[in-house]
């Protein structure tokens, strides 16, 4: 599918069909997504593929109890294996590792569109609880690995395409220097205040921003 | 251009032709990139498109990368995180970084389609660049994307980890062969036969003189190694686990 079409068709899908997603499809998506760029080619991303319903329910409970998530047949837990970058770049290592994981996750979202699948990026979760779930002996995930985002994956249940509400490009692009422009209020709606997440976020942002 | 092609063709371009980047192409890229998702649809990204030669030179110096000077355009990705941090506290910082990274990755992919090369530069002196571009106090420049027509012709091979090494699966033990299309049927015994293939046999009820007929479902040809237990898991995958006894 054309890249522009993928970008236009991508939306946050929160209703899924019970149809399963084959492991082959998931592998195909990840096999292309891994070509994403990363700082120093550190490739600090790791993925946990969750298909077990009980596990999905546990994870959904951690994500501010967003129960609709459980209907998505696959979760891709995008994890940050940040140790290498932290050692390499003391000051900006955490920034880079977060960016790298975001890039690869955005590739996954676009590639899913191509397969007719829908995704939703979940960023609000109880970090301690979610890390406890992923660090179980069966998975053998290294201790330094932290969850960066949970992507739900499945066949979308609705054909309706909500229009993207976005700022106009000329409002957020400036030339040669910062320009103070008054942005029209975008479609900003905050339904609930997410739980404060300590631990991971604290050490994530302990790097000093100049 | 096909999405997969854009992803496979994208590479970090560090040598550029002198040819200018037409602004209508940058505008077209932005027109699509702006559809990127963001936490709470906050769209906390701002971009400063730098084409002024003097400023490009200064940015290259602040990054200590002389090759950047040859790129006809620099796009400074600015993070206006104030709103997100006030709403979500510390996690807001993380969301704001992620949002900017998503849209920047879209810009890189869309540029491939326009035959433009880009390189994501993360290491530079923030203070210098932000001051020169007259950014307000609460704006962080998180990346500079250099943009231009690539001077080098041949694409280098991408060196990446195999995806299987990046993934963790929830099943216990190692998965040796996946069979997602197959369903475990009741009344059958599923096993790994002596040739290492996935096979099944009808379970005999009561005593039967006949040997049950075996049916090979998938010829995986897995070679057994000592010290491992081989089994067919509930998802019909062939897996193995370390045996506890020596």
XYZ file of C-alpha atoms in Angstrom, chain A residues 80 82 85-86 89-99 146 148 200 203-207, chain B residues 97:
24
model
C 13.101 -0.275 25.774
C 18.072 1.200 27.230
C 22.495 3.836 24.918
C 22.612 5.054 28.489
C 25.522 8.821 25.838
C 25.123 9.824 29.469
C 23.282 13.042 28.838
C 20.863 12.130 26.077
C 20.809 8.326 26.213
C 17.338 8.136 27.682
C 15.975 10.608 25.138
C 17.472 8.624 22.269
C 16.214 5.284 23.513
C 12.673 6.638 23.905
C 12.791 8.124 20.417
C 11.218 -1.395 30.487
C 7.596 1.922 26.489
C 10.350 4.096 35.449
C 14.601 7.445 36.060
C 13.643 7.988 32.454
C 13.638 11.716 32.886
C 16.411 12.029 35.371
C 18.684 13.101 32.527
C 9.153 12.802 23.190
